[in-house]
PDB file of N, CA, C and O in Angstrom:
ATOM      1  N   THR F  89     -79.343   4.885 -39.138  1.00 71.00           N
ATOM      2  CA  THR F  89     -77.940   6.499 -39.321  1.00 71.00           C
ATOM      3  C   THR F  89     -78.565   7.116 -39.492  1.00 71.00           C
ATOM      4  O   THR F  89     -79.850   7.830 -39.962  1.00 71.00           O
ATOM      5  N   ALA F  90     -77.712   8.471 -38.802  1.00 80.00           N
ATOM      6  CA  ALA F  90     -78.158   9.590 -38.989  1.00 80.00           C
ATOM      7  C   ALA F  90     -78.155  10.495 -40.107  1.00 80.00           C
ATOM      8  O   ALA F  90     -77.580  10.490 -41.377  1.00 80.00           O
ATOM      9  N   THR F  91     -79.253  11.611 -40.228  1.00 82.00           N
ATOM     10  CA  THR F  91     -78.851  12.400 -41.745  1.00 82.00           C
ATOM     11  C   THR F  91     -78.432  13.528 -41.426  1.00 82.00           C
ATOM     12  O   THR F  91     -78.697  14.371 -40.205  1.00 82.00           O
ATOM     13  N   LEU F  92     -77.104  13.631 -41.918  1.00 80.00           N
ATOM     14  CA  LEU F  92     -76.554  15.178 -41.660  1.00 80.00           C
ATOM     15  C   LEU F  92     -77.185  16.563 -41.888  1.00 80.00           C
ATOM     16  O   LEU F  92     -77.974  15.958 -43.680  1.00 80.00           O
ATOM     17  N   THR F  93     -77.387  17.459 -41.626  1.00 83.00           N
ATOM     18  CA  THR F  93     -78.473  18.698 -41.757  1.00 83.00           C
ATOM     19  C   THR F  93     -77.343  19.823 -42.392  1.00 83.00           C
ATOM     20  O   THR F  93     -76.122  19.553 -42.689  1.00 83.00           O
ATOM     21  N   GLU F  94     -77.658  21.147 -41.416  1.00 81.00           N
ATOM     22  CA  GLU F  94     -76.675  22.117 -41.693  1.00 81.00           C
ATOM     23  C   GLU F  94     -75.306  21.576 -40.964  1.00 81.00           C
ATOM     24  O   GLU F  94     -75.057  21.312 -40.298  1.00 81.00           O
ATOM     25  N   GLY F  95     -74.274  22.064 -41.964  1.00 74.00           N
ATOM     26  CA  GLY F  95     -72.849  21.762 -41.982  1.00 74.00           C
ATOM     27  C   GLY F  95     -72.349  20.827 -42.251  1.00 74.00           C
ATOM     28  O   GLY F  95     -71.425  20.096 -43.023  1.00 74.00           O
ATOM     29  N   SER F  96     -73.104  20.234 -43.381  1.00 77.00           N
ATOM     30  CA  SER F  96     -72.541  19.310 -43.777  1.00 77.00           C
ATOM     31  C   SER F  96     -72.318  19.220 -44.981  1.00 77.00           C
ATOM     32  O   SER F  96     -71.427  18.244 -45.917  1.00 77.00           O
ATOM     33  N   GLU F  97     -72.324  20.518 -45.723  1.00 76.00           N
ATOM     34  CA  GLU F  97     -71.617  20.900 -46.755  1.00 76.00           C
ATOM     35  C   GLU F  97     -70.063  21.315 -46.713  1.00 76.00           C
ATOM     36  O   GLU F  97     -69.281  21.519 -47.345  1.00 76.00           O
ATOM     37  N   GLN F  98     -69.259  21.259 -45.543  1.00 76.00           N
ATOM     38  CA  GLN F  98     -68.366  21.022 -45.239  1.00 76.00           C
ATOM     39  C   GLN F  98     -67.167  20.315 -45.626  1.00 76.00           C
ATOM     40  O   GLN F  98     -67.557  19.386 -45.957  1.00 76.00           O
ATOM     41  N   PRO F  99     -66.152  21.160 -46.137  1.00 76.00           N
ATOM     42  CA  PRO F  99     -65.144  20.120 -47.140  1.00 76.00           C
ATOM     43  C   PRO F  99     -64.754  18.926 -46.383  1.00 76.00           C
ATOM     44  O   PRO F  99     -64.336  19.146 -44.591  1.00 76.00           O
ATOM     45  N   LEU F 100     -64.790  17.673 -46.324  1.00 71.00           N
ATOM     46  CA  LEU F 100     -64.427  16.499 -46.040  1.00 71.00           C
ATOM     47  C   LEU F 100     -63.152  16.676 -45.237  1.00 71.00           C
ATOM     48  O   LEU F 100     -62.149  16.769 -46.108  1.00 71.00           O
ATOM     49  N   HIS F 101     -62.332  16.130 -44.170  1.00 72.00           N
ATOM     50  CA  HIS F 101     -61.047  16.220 -43.905  1.00 72.00           C
ATOM     51  C   HIS F 101     -60.388  17.685 -43.740  1.00 72.00           C
ATOM     52  O   HIS F 101     -59.338  17.360 -43.465  1.00 72.00           O
ATOM     53  N   LYS F 102     -61.430  18.461 -43.882  1.00 72.00           N
ATOM     54  CA  LYS F 102     -60.718  20.195 -43.841  1.00 72.00           C
ATOM     55  C   LYS F 102     -61.377  20.802 -43.104  1.00 72.00           C
ATOM     56  O   LYS F 102     -61.085  22.087 -42.428  1.00 72.00           O
ATOM     57  N   ALA F 103     -62.638  20.176 -41.967  1.00 66.00           N
ATOM     58  CA  ALA F 103     -63.363  20.943 -41.453  1.00 66.00           C
ATOM     59  C   ALA F 103     -63.622  20.482 -40.035  1.00 66.00           C
ATOM     60  O   ALA F 103     -63.886  19.619 -39.689  1.00 66.00           O
ATOM     61  N   TRP F 104     -63.132  21.193 -38.799  1.00 68.00           N
ATOM     62  CA  TRP F 104     -63.697  20.593 -37.811  1.00 68.00           C
ATOM     63  C   TRP F 104     -64.599  21.808 -37.050  1.00 68.00           C
ATOM     64  O   TRP F 104     -64.375  22.461 -35.984  1.00 68.00           O
ATOM     65  N   ALA F 105     -65.708  21.479 -37.564  1.00 68.00           N
ATOM     66  CA  ALA F 105     -67.048  22.175 -36.711  1.00 68.00           C
ATOM     67  C   ALA F 105     -68.043  21.328 -36.811  1.00 68.00           C
ATOM     68  O   ALA F 105     -68.439  20.155 -37.122  1.00 68.00           O
ATOM     69  N   TRP F 106     -69.169  21.712 -36.030  1.00 73.00           N
ATOM     70  CA  TRP F 106     -70.130  21.484 -35.376  1.00 73.00           C
ATOM     71  C   TRP F 106     -71.114  21.040 -36.672  1.00 73.00           C
ATOM     72  O   TRP F 106     -71.096  21.990 -38.054  1.00 73.00           O
ATOM     73  N   THR F 107     -71.720  19.826 -37.049  1.00 77.00           N
ATOM     74  CA  THR F 107     -72.487  19.263 -38.510  1.00 77.00           C
ATOM     75  C   THR F 107     -73.929  18.777 -37.235  1.00 77.00           C
ATOM     76  O   THR F 107     -73.612  17.916 -36.487  1.00 77.00           O
ATOM     77  N   PHE F 108     -74.460  19.164 -37.637  1.00 81.00           N
ATOM     78  CA  PHE F 108     -75.927  19.031 -37.323  1.00 81.00           C
ATOM     79  C   PHE F 108     -76.719  17.994 -37.736  1.00 81.00           C
ATOM     80  O   PHE F 108     -76.173  17.818 -39.247  1.00 81.00           O
ATOM     81  N   TRP F 109     -77.727  17.187 -36.795  1.00 81.00           N
ATOM     82  CA  TRP F 109     -77.960  15.784 -37.815  1.00 81.00           C
ATOM     83  C   TRP F 109     -79.278  15.742 -37.143  1.00 81.00           C
ATOM     84  O   TRP F 109     -79.730  16.430 -36.312  1.00 81.00           O
ATOM     85  N   LYS F 110     -79.964  14.622 -38.139  1.00 85.00           N
ATOM     86  CA  LYS F 110     -81.353  14.259 -37.160  1.00 85.00           C
ATOM     87  C   LYS F 110     -81.783  12.728 -36.924  1.00 85.00           C
ATOM     88  O   LYS F 110     -81.051  12.449 -38.295  1.00 85.00           O
ATOM     89  N   LEU F 111     -82.375  12.141 -36.188  1.00 80.00           N
ATOM     90  CA  LEU F 111     -82.340  10.691 -36.347  1.00 80.00           C
ATOM     91  C   LEU F 111     -83.841  10.517 -35.941  1.00 80.00           C
ATOM     92  O   LEU F 111     -84.559  11.054 -34.574  1.00 80.00           O
ATOM     93  N   ASP F 112     -84.539   9.684 -36.854  1.00 78.00           N
ATOM     94  CA  ASP F 112     -85.806   9.020 -35.794  1.00 78.00           C
ATOM     95  C   ASP F 112     -85.535   7.670 -35.331  1.00 78.00           C
ATOM     96  O   ASP F 112     -84.578   6.837 -35.999  1.00 78.00           O
ATOM     97  N   VAL F 113     -86.185   7.772 -34.235  1.00 75.00           N
ATOM     98  CA  VAL F 113     -85.817   6.686 -33.051  1.00 75.00           C
ATOM     99  C   VAL F 113     -86.343   5.431 -32.726  1.00 75.00           C
ATOM    100  O   VAL F 113     -86.878   5.762 -31.953  1.00 75.00           O
ATOM    101  N   PRO F 114     -86.473   4.075 -33.419  1.00 74.00           N
ATOM    102  CA  PRO F 114     -87.694   3.663 -32.840  1.00 74.00           C
ATOM    103  C   PRO F 114     -87.424   3.010 -31.702  1.00 74.00           C
ATOM    104  O   PRO F 114     -85.917   2.597 -31.767  1.00 74.00           O
ATOM    105  N   PHE F 115     -88.616   2.611 -30.737  1.00 73.00           N
ATOM    106  CA  PHE F 115     -88.057   1.882 -29.882  1.00 73.00           C
ATOM    107  C   PHE F 115     -89.344   0.899 -29.508  1.00 73.00           C
ATOM    108  O   PHE F 115     -90.273   1.106 -30.123  1.00 73.00           O
ATOM    109  N   LYS F 116     -89.027  -0.028 -28.564  1.00 73.00           N
ATOM    110  CA  LYS F 116     -89.679  -1.011 -28.021  1.00 73.00           C
ATOM    111  C   LYS F 116     -90.506  -0.306 -26.842  1.00 73.00           C
ATOM    112  O   LYS F 116     -89.557   0.057 -25.809  1.00 73.00           O
ATOM    113  N   GLU F 117     -91.250  -1.075 -26.128  1.00 72.00           N
ATOM    114  CA  GLU F 117     -91.869  -0.574 -24.702  1.00 72.00           C
ATOM    115  C   GLU F 117     -90.646  -1.218 -23.860  1.00 72.00           C
ATOM    116  O   GLU F 117     -90.562  -0.388 -22.709  1.00 72.00           O
ATOM    117  N   THR F 118     -90.122  -2.348 -24.197  1.00 73.00           N
ATOM    118  CA  THR F 118     -89.319  -2.890 -23.155  1.00 73.00           C
ATOM    119  C   THR F 118     -87.861  -1.763 -22.967  1.00 73.00           C
ATOM    120  O   THR F 118     -87.289  -2.348 -22.008  1.00 73.00           O
ATOM    121  N   ASP F 119     -88.099  -1.115 -24.006  1.00 71.00           N
ATOM    122  CA  ASP F 119     -86.697  -0.304 -23.637  1.00 71.00           C
ATOM    123  C   ASP F 119     -86.616   0.714 -22.851  1.00 71.00           C
ATOM    124  O   ASP F 119     -85.609   1.697 -22.706  1.00 71.00           O
ATOM    125  N   LEU F 120     -88.335   1.087 -22.690  1.00 72.00           N
ATOM    126  CA  LEU F 120     -88.541   2.484 -22.095  1.00 72.00           C
ATOM    127  C   LEU F 120     -87.640   1.993 -20.059  1.00 72.00           C
ATOM    128  O   LEU F 120     -87.943   0.547 -19.962  1.00 72.00           O
ATOM    129  N   ASP F 121     -87.952   2.628 -19.119  1.00 69.00           N
ATOM    130  CA  ASP F 121     -87.561   2.327 -17.631  1.00 69.00           C
ATOM    131  C   ASP F 121     -88.989   2.207 -17.391  1.00 69.00           C
ATOM    132  O   ASP F 121     -89.768   2.644 -17.950  1.00 69.00           O
ATOM    133  N   ASN F 122     -88.628   2.323 -15.762  1.00 71.00           N
ATOM    134  CA  ASN F 122     -90.042   1.762 -15.074  1.00 71.00           C
ATOM    135  C   ASN F 122     -91.023   3.245 -14.933  1.00 71.00           C
ATOM    136  O   ASN F 122     -92.544   3.029 -14.976  1.00 71.00           O
ATOM    137  N   GLU F 123     -90.376   4.130 -15.531  1.00 71.00           N
ATOM    138  CA  GLU F 123     -91.090   5.749 -15.517  1.00 71.00           C
ATOM    139  C   GLU F 123     -91.463   6.053 -16.740  1.00 71.00           C
ATOM    140  O   GLU F 123     -92.124   7.214 -17.139  1.00 71.00           O
ATOM    141  N   LYS F 124     -91.760   4.792 -18.035  1.00 73.00           N
ATOM    142  CA  LYS F 124     -91.855   5.400 -19.677  1.00 73.00           C
ATOM    143  C   LYS F 124     -90.601   6.310 -19.555  1.00 73.00           C
ATOM    144  O   LYS F 124     -91.236   7.340 -20.910  1.00 73.00           O
ATOM    145  N   LYS F 125     -89.331   6.357 -19.785  1.00 74.00           N
ATOM    146  CA  LYS F 125     -88.791   7.503 -19.953  1.00 74.00           C
ATOM    147  C   LYS F 125     -87.452   6.630 -20.733  1.00 74.00           C
ATOM    148  O   LYS F 125     -87.090   5.496 -20.134  1.00 74.00           O
ATOM    149  N   LEU F 126     -86.804   7.094 -21.446  1.00 75.00           N
ATOM    150  CA  LEU F 126     -85.794   6.418 -22.550  1.00 75.00           C
ATOM    151  C   LEU F 126     -84.679   7.614 -22.348  1.00 75.00           C
ATOM    152  O   LEU F 126     -84.688   8.536 -22.804  1.00 75.00           O
ATOM    153  N   ASN F 127     -83.612   6.253 -22.325  1.00 79.00           N
ATOM    154  CA  ASN F 127     -82.319   6.967 -22.254  1.00 79.00           C
ATOM    155  C   ASN F 127     -81.929   7.388 -23.306  1.00 79.00           C
ATOM    156  O   ASN F 127     -81.668   6.203 -24.455  1.00 79.00           O
ATOM    157  N   LEU F 128     -81.394   8.782 -24.063  1.00 81.00           N
ATOM    158  CA  LEU F 128     -80.879   8.794 -25.374  1.00 81.00           C
ATOM    159  C   LEU F 128     -79.347   9.089 -25.138  1.00 81.00           C
ATOM    160  O   LEU F 128     -79.089  10.049 -24.531  1.00 81.00           O
ATOM    161  N   ILE F 129     -78.395   8.419 -26.216  1.00 84.00           N
ATOM    162  CA  ILE F 129     -76.813   9.115 -26.010  1.00 84.00           C
ATOM    163  C   ILE F 129     -76.428   9.494 -27.351  1.00 84.00           C
ATOM    164  O   ILE F 129     -76.935   8.582 -28.551  1.00 84.00           O
ATOM    165  N   CYS F 130     -75.718  10.261 -27.305  1.00 83.00           N
ATOM    166  CA  CYS F 130     -75.192  10.662 -28.750  1.00 83.00           C
ATOM    167  C   CYS F 130     -73.226  10.759 -28.323  1.00 83.00           C
ATOM    168  O   CYS F 130     -72.887  10.870 -27.560  1.00 83.00           O
ATOM    169  N   LYS F 131     -72.808   9.867 -29.183  1.00 83.00           N
ATOM    170  CA  LYS F 131     -71.552   9.625 -29.496  1.00 83.00           C
ATOM    171  C   LYS F 131     -70.732   9.919 -30.628  1.00 83.00           C
ATOM    172  O   LYS F 131     -71.121   9.322 -32.170  1.00 83.00           O
ATOM    173  N   ALA F 132     -70.185  11.222 -30.904  1.00 80.00           N
ATOM    174  CA  ALA F 132     -69.195  11.281 -32.481  1.00 80.00           C
ATOM    175  C   ALA F 132     -68.293  10.521 -32.739  1.00 80.00           C
ATOM    176  O   ALA F 132     -67.302  10.439 -31.562  1.00 80.00           O
ATOM    177  N   THR F 133     -67.981   9.790 -33.684  1.00 79.00           N
ATOM    178  CA  THR F 133     -66.778   9.347 -33.832  1.00 79.00           C
ATOM    179  C   THR F 133     -66.595  10.165 -35.208  1.00 79.00           C
ATOM    180  O   THR F 133     -67.050  10.130 -36.510  1.00 79.00           O
ATOM    181  N   ASP F 134     -64.940  10.015 -35.763  1.00 78.00           N
ATOM    182  CA  ASP F 134     -64.545  10.700 -37.068  1.00 78.00           C
ATOM    183  C   ASP F 134     -64.225   9.915 -37.678  1.00 78.00           C
ATOM    184  O   ASP F 134     -63.857   8.575 -37.381  1.00 78.00           O
ATOM    185  N   ALA F 135     -63.561   9.738 -39.069  1.00 77.00           N
ATOM    186  CA  ALA F 135     -63.203   9.679 -39.817  1.00 77.00           C
ATOM    187  C   ALA F 135     -61.982   8.700 -39.426  1.00 77.00           C
ATOM    188  O   ALA F 135     -61.933   7.499 -40.118  1.00 77.00           O
ATOM    189  N   SER F 136     -61.039   8.421 -39.284  1.00 83.00           N
ATOM    190  CA  SER F 136     -60.307   7.644 -37.940  1.00 83.00           C
ATOM    191  C   SER F 136     -60.462   7.036 -37.042  1.00 83.00           C
ATOM    192  O   SER F 136     -59.847   6.296 -35.888  1.00 83.00           O
ATOM    193  N   TYR F 137     -61.647   6.864 -37.008  1.00 87.00           N
ATOM    194  CA  TYR F 137     -62.348   6.142 -35.961  1.00 87.00           C
ATOM    195  C   TYR F 137     -62.113   6.618 -34.358  1.00 87.00           C
ATOM    196  O   TYR F 137     -61.789   6.222 -33.315  1.00 87.00           O
ATOM    197  N   ASN F 138     -61.566   8.117 -34.270  1.00 84.00           N
ATOM    198  CA  ASN F 138     -61.427   8.759 -33.095  1.00 84.00           C
ATOM    199  C   ASN F 138     -62.658   8.895 -32.355  1.00 84.00           C
ATOM    200  O   ASN F 138     -63.953   9.551 -32.680  1.00 84.00           O
ATOM    201  N   VAL F 139     -62.949   8.937 -30.776  1.00 86.00           N
ATOM    202  CA  VAL F 139     -64.236   9.219 -30.231  1.00 86.00           C
ATOM    203  C   VAL F 139     -63.953  10.281 -29.315  1.00 86.00           C
ATOM    204  O   VAL F 139     -63.385  10.043 -28.747  1.00 86.00           O
ATOM    205  N   GLN F 140     -65.404  10.269 -28.926  1.00 84.00           N
ATOM    206  CA  GLN F 140     -65.393  11.117 -27.597  1.00 84.00           C
ATOM    207  C   GLN F 140     -65.174  10.472 -26.265  1.00 84.00           C
ATOM    208  O   GLN F 140     -65.957   9.696 -26.363  1.00 84.00           O
ATOM    209  N   PRO F 141     -64.894  11.023 -24.700  1.00 85.00           N
ATOM    210  CA  PRO F 141     -64.859  10.319 -23.941  1.00 85.00           C
ATOM    211  C   PRO F 141     -66.100  10.052 -23.791  1.00 85.00           C
ATOM    212  O   PRO F 141     -67.033  10.755 -23.825  1.00 85.00           O
ATOM    213  N   ASP F 142     -66.297   9.049 -22.689  1.00 86.00           N
ATOM    214  CA  ASP F 142     -67.923   8.644 -21.962  1.00 86.00           C
ATOM    215  C   ASP F 142     -68.190   9.386 -21.040  1.00 86.00           C
ATOM    216  O   ASP F 142     -69.443   9.631 -21.097  1.00 86.00           O
ATOM    217  N   SER F 143     -67.320  10.393 -20.698  1.00 85.00           N
ATOM    218  CA  SER F 143     -67.609  11.060 -19.212  1.00 85.00           C
ATOM    219  C   SER F 143     -66.465  12.407 -19.244  1.00 85.00           C
ATOM    220  O   SER F 143     -65.318  12.145 -19.939  1.00 85.00           O
ATOM    221  N   VAL F 144     -67.208  13.125 -18.320  1.00 82.00           N
ATOM    222  CA  VAL F 144     -65.922  14.595 -18.246  1.00 82.00           C
ATOM    223  C   VAL F 144     -64.747  14.059 -16.630  1.00 82.00           C
ATOM    224  O   VAL F 144     -64.097  15.115 -17.056  1.00 82.00           O
ATOM    225  N   GLU F 145     -64.979  13.089 -16.692  1.00 82.00           N
ATOM    226  CA  GLU F 145     -64.391  12.536 -15.346  1.00 82.00           C
ATOM    227  C   GLU F 145     -62.349  13.144 -15.725  1.00 82.00           C
ATOM    228  O   GLU F 145     -61.847  13.154 -14.758  1.00 82.00           O
ATOM    229  N   GLY F 146     -62.184  12.383 -16.878  1.00 79.00           N
ATOM    230  CA  GLY F 146     -60.595  12.255 -16.830  1.00 79.00           C
ATOM    231  C   GLY F 146     -60.115  13.841 -17.759  1.00 79.00           C
ATOM    232  O   GLY F 146     -59.101  14.027 -18.039  1.00 79.00           O
ATOM    233  N   ILE F 147     -61.439  14.437 -18.052  1.00 78.00           N
ATOM    234  CA  ILE F 147     -61.125  16.016 -19.083  1.00 78.00           C
ATOM    235  C   ILE F 147     -61.650  17.069 -18.411  1.00 78.00           C
ATOM    236  O   ILE F 147     -61.472  18.350 -19.085  1.00 78.00           O
ATOM    237  N   TRP F 148     -62.466  17.048 -17.237  1.00 78.00           N
ATOM    238  CA  TRP F 148     -62.761  18.057 -16.452  1.00 78.00           C
ATOM    239  C   TRP F 148     -61.338  19.359 -16.001  1.00 78.00           C
ATOM    240  O   TRP F 148     -60.795  18.561 -15.889  1.00 78.00           O
ATOM    241  N   ASN F 149     -62.124  20.704 -16.344  1.00 79.00           N
ATOM    242  CA  ASN F 149     -61.617  21.628 -15.954  1.00 79.00           C
ATOM    243  C   ASN F 149     -61.873  22.736 -15.174  1.00 79.00           C
ATOM    244  O   ASN F 149     -63.373  22.895 -16.004  1.00 79.00           O
ATOM    245  N   LEU F 150     -61.556  23.518 -14.809  1.00 79.00           N
ATOM    246  CA  LEU F 150     -62.260  24.835 -14.108  1.00 79.00           C
ATOM    247  C   LEU F 150     -62.925  25.411 -15.163  1.00 79.00           C
ATOM    248  O   LEU F 150     -64.131  26.186 -15.177  1.00 79.00           O
ATOM    249  N   ARG F 151     -62.202  25.905 -16.529  1.00 79.00           N
ATOM    250  CA  ARG F 151     -62.760  27.073 -17.548  1.00 79.00           C
ATOM    251  C   ARG F 151     -63.830  26.175 -18.065  1.00 79.00           C
ATOM    252  O   ARG F 151     -64.401  26.920 -19.043  1.00 79.00           O
ATOM    253  N   GLY F 152     -63.651  24.502 -18.397  1.00 72.00           N
ATOM    254  CA  GLY F 152     -64.754  24.161 -19.353  1.00 72.00           C
ATOM    255  C   GLY F 152     -63.980  23.723 -20.653  1.00 72.00           C
ATOM    256  O   GLY F 152     -64.984  23.287 -21.722  1.00 72.00           O
ATOM    257  N   ILE F 153     -62.375  23.770 -20.855  1.00 75.00           N
ATOM    258  CA  ILE F 153     -62.490  23.749 -22.199  1.00 75.00           C
ATOM    259  C   ILE F 153     -62.606  22.482 -22.420  1.00 75.00           C
ATOM    260  O   ILE F 153     -61.848  21.791 -21.608  1.00 75.00           O
ATOM    261  N   ASN F 154     -62.746  21.872 -23.950  1.00 73.00           N
ATOM    262  CA  ASN F 154     -62.628  20.958 -24.656  1.00 73.00           C
ATOM    263  C   ASN F 154     -63.572  19.938 -23.713  1.00 73.00           C
ATOM    264  O   ASN F 154     -63.123  18.773 -23.534  1.00 73.00           O
ATOM    265  N   ASN F 155     -64.445  20.208 -23.430  1.00 74.00           N
ATOM    266  CA  ASN F 155     -65.478  19.604 -22.298  1.00 74.00           C
ATOM    267  C   ASN F 155     -66.352  18.839 -23.853  1.00 74.00           C
ATOM    268  O   ASN F 155     -67.371  19.341 -24.528  1.00 74.00           O
ATOM    269  N   ASN F 156     -66.322  17.170 -23.793  1.00 77.00           N
ATOM    270  CA  ASN F 156     -66.833  17.189 -25.458  1.00 77.00           C
ATOM    271  C   ASN F 156     -67.420  15.344 -24.892  1.00 77.00           C
ATOM    272  O   ASN F 156     -67.169  14.917 -25.904  1.00 77.00           O
ATOM    273  N   ALA F 157     -66.998  15.428 -23.822  1.00 82.00           N
ATOM    274  CA  ALA F 157     -68.008  14.145 -23.458  1.00 82.00           C
ATOM    275  C   ALA F 157     -69.022  14.066 -24.202  1.00 82.00           C
ATOM    276  O   ALA F 157     -69.956  14.589 -24.575  1.00 82.00           O
ATOM    277  N   TRP F 158     -69.648  12.547 -23.891  1.00 84.00           N
ATOM    278  CA  TRP F 158     -71.097  12.265 -24.840  1.00 84.00           C
ATOM    279  C   TRP F 158     -72.264  13.159 -23.854  1.00 84.00           C
ATOM    280  O   TRP F 158     -72.045  13.498 -23.225  1.00 84.00           O
ATOM    281  N   HIS F 159     -72.970  13.240 -24.919  1.00 83.00           N
ATOM    282  CA  HIS F 159     -73.969  13.760 -24.569  1.00 83.00           C
ATOM    283  C   HIS F 159     -75.234  12.906 -24.437  1.00 83.00           C
ATOM    284  O   HIS F 159     -75.341  12.090 -25.298  1.00 83.00           O
ATOM    285  N   ARG F 160     -76.089  13.286 -23.449  1.00 84.00           N
ATOM    286  CA  ARG F 160     -76.823  11.969 -22.722  1.00 84.00           C
ATOM    287  C   ARG F 160     -77.988  13.154 -22.600  1.00 84.00           C
ATOM    288  O   ARG F 160     -78.343  14.405 -21.920  1.00 84.00           O
ATOM    289  N   VAL F 161     -79.613  12.084 -22.985  1.00 84.00           N
ATOM    290  CA  VAL F 161     -80.665  13.026 -22.546  1.00 84.00           C
ATOM    291  C   VAL F 161     -81.727  11.944 -22.408  1.00 84.00           C
ATOM    292  O   VAL F 161     -81.795  10.935 -22.192  1.00 84.00           O
ATOM    293  N   ARG F 162     -82.659  12.251 -21.383  1.00 80.00           N
ATOM    294  CA  ARG F 162     -83.297  10.811 -20.894  1.00 80.00           C
ATOM    295  C   ARG F 162     -84.551  12.144 -20.965  1.00 80.00           C
ATOM    296  O   ARG F 162     -85.243  12.924 -20.934  1.00 80.00           O
ATOM    297  N   THR F 163     -85.694  11.084 -21.795  1.00 78.00           N
ATOM    298  CA  THR F 163     -86.606  11.788 -22.330  1.00 78.00           C
ATOM    299  C   THR F 163     -87.847  11.526 -21.628  1.00 78.00           C
ATOM    300  O   THR F 163     -87.468  10.927 -20.764  1.00 78.00           O
ATOM    301  N   GLY F 164     -88.784  11.840 -21.946  1.00 71.00           N
ATOM    302  CA  GLY F 164     -90.291  11.638 -21.332  1.00 71.00           C
ATOM    303  C   GLY F 164     -91.487  11.877 -20.599  1.00 71.00           C
ATOM    304  O   GLY F 164     -90.784  13.747 -20.998  1.00 71.00           O
ATOM    305  N   PRO F 165     -91.855  11.860 -19.883  1.00 63.00           N
ATOM    306  CA  PRO F 165     -92.691   9.881 -20.148  1.00 63.00           C
ATOM    307  C   PRO F 165     -93.153  10.335 -21.772  1.00 63.00           C
ATOM    308  O   PRO F 165     -93.361  11.031 -22.290  1.00 63.00           O
ATOM    309  N   VAL F 166     -92.545   9.092 -22.167  1.00 64.00           N
ATOM    310  CA  VAL F 166     -92.990   8.586 -23.647  1.00 64.00           C
ATOM    311  C   VAL F 166     -94.270   7.925 -23.730  1.00 64.00           C
ATOM    312  O   VAL F 166     -94.597   6.616 -22.879  1.00 64.00           O
ATOM    313  N   GLU F 167     -94.922   8.274 -24.897  1.00 65.00           N
ATOM    314  CA  GLU F 167     -96.021   7.529 -24.852  1.00 65.00           C
ATOM    315  C   GLU F 167     -96.255   6.574 -25.869  1.00 65.00           C
ATOM    316  O   GLU F 167     -95.950   6.329 -27.008  1.00 65.00           O
ATOM    317  N   VAL F 168     -96.576   5.098 -25.807  1.00 63.00           N
ATOM    318  CA  VAL F 168     -96.308   4.046 -26.545  1.00 63.00           C
ATOM    319  C   VAL F 168     -97.497   3.844 -27.290  1.00 63.00           C
ATOM    320  O   VAL F 168     -98.899   3.551 -26.611  1.00 63.00           O
ATOM    321  N   TYR F 169     -97.516   3.584 -28.200  1.00 61.00           N
ATOM    322  CA  TYR F 169     -98.922   3.798 -29.485  1.00 61.00           C
ATOM    323  C   TYR F 169     -98.927   2.417 -30.008  1.00 61.00           C
ATOM    324  O   TYR F 169     -97.461   1.744 -30.436  1.00 61.00           O
ATOM    325  N   LYS F 170     -99.712   1.419 -29.764  1.00 65.00           N
ATOM    326  CA  LYS F 170    -100.019   0.169 -30.287  1.00 65.00           C
ATOM    327  C   LYS F 170    -100.887   0.184 -31.258  1.00 65.00           C
ATOM    328  O   LYS F 170    -101.867   0.513 -31.701  1.00 65.00           O
ATOM    329  N   ASP F 171    -100.024  -0.755 -32.608  1.00 60.00           N
ATOM    330  CA  ASP F 171    -101.362  -0.565 -33.791  1.00 60.00           C
ATOM    331  C   ASP F 171    -102.513  -1.928 -33.698  1.00 60.00           C
ATOM    332  O   ASP F 171    -102.488  -2.260 -32.598  1.00 60.00           O
TER     333      ASP F 171
END
C-alpha cells in the first residue's frame, strides 16, 4: 500500500486534485525481463471504485483533454543484490 504525501490533507469526498504518494516496491529477480528491467504500472481507484482507463485508445483527442490513462514506467537496468 502506498503512503500518501503532499495533498493528503484534502477533505475526503470533496477534493478532486492530485495527491502525491510514495511506495517501496519489493521484487524478485524473476520479475525482471531479459534486460534486467522492471515495468511499473500505476492505476488510480477512487472511493466508489472508479478506475482510470488502461490506455488512451478510447479517450484520445487532439488537445489531450482528460488523458488520464494508466501511467507506465519501465525502469532499468536494475541491479539485484543478493544476501
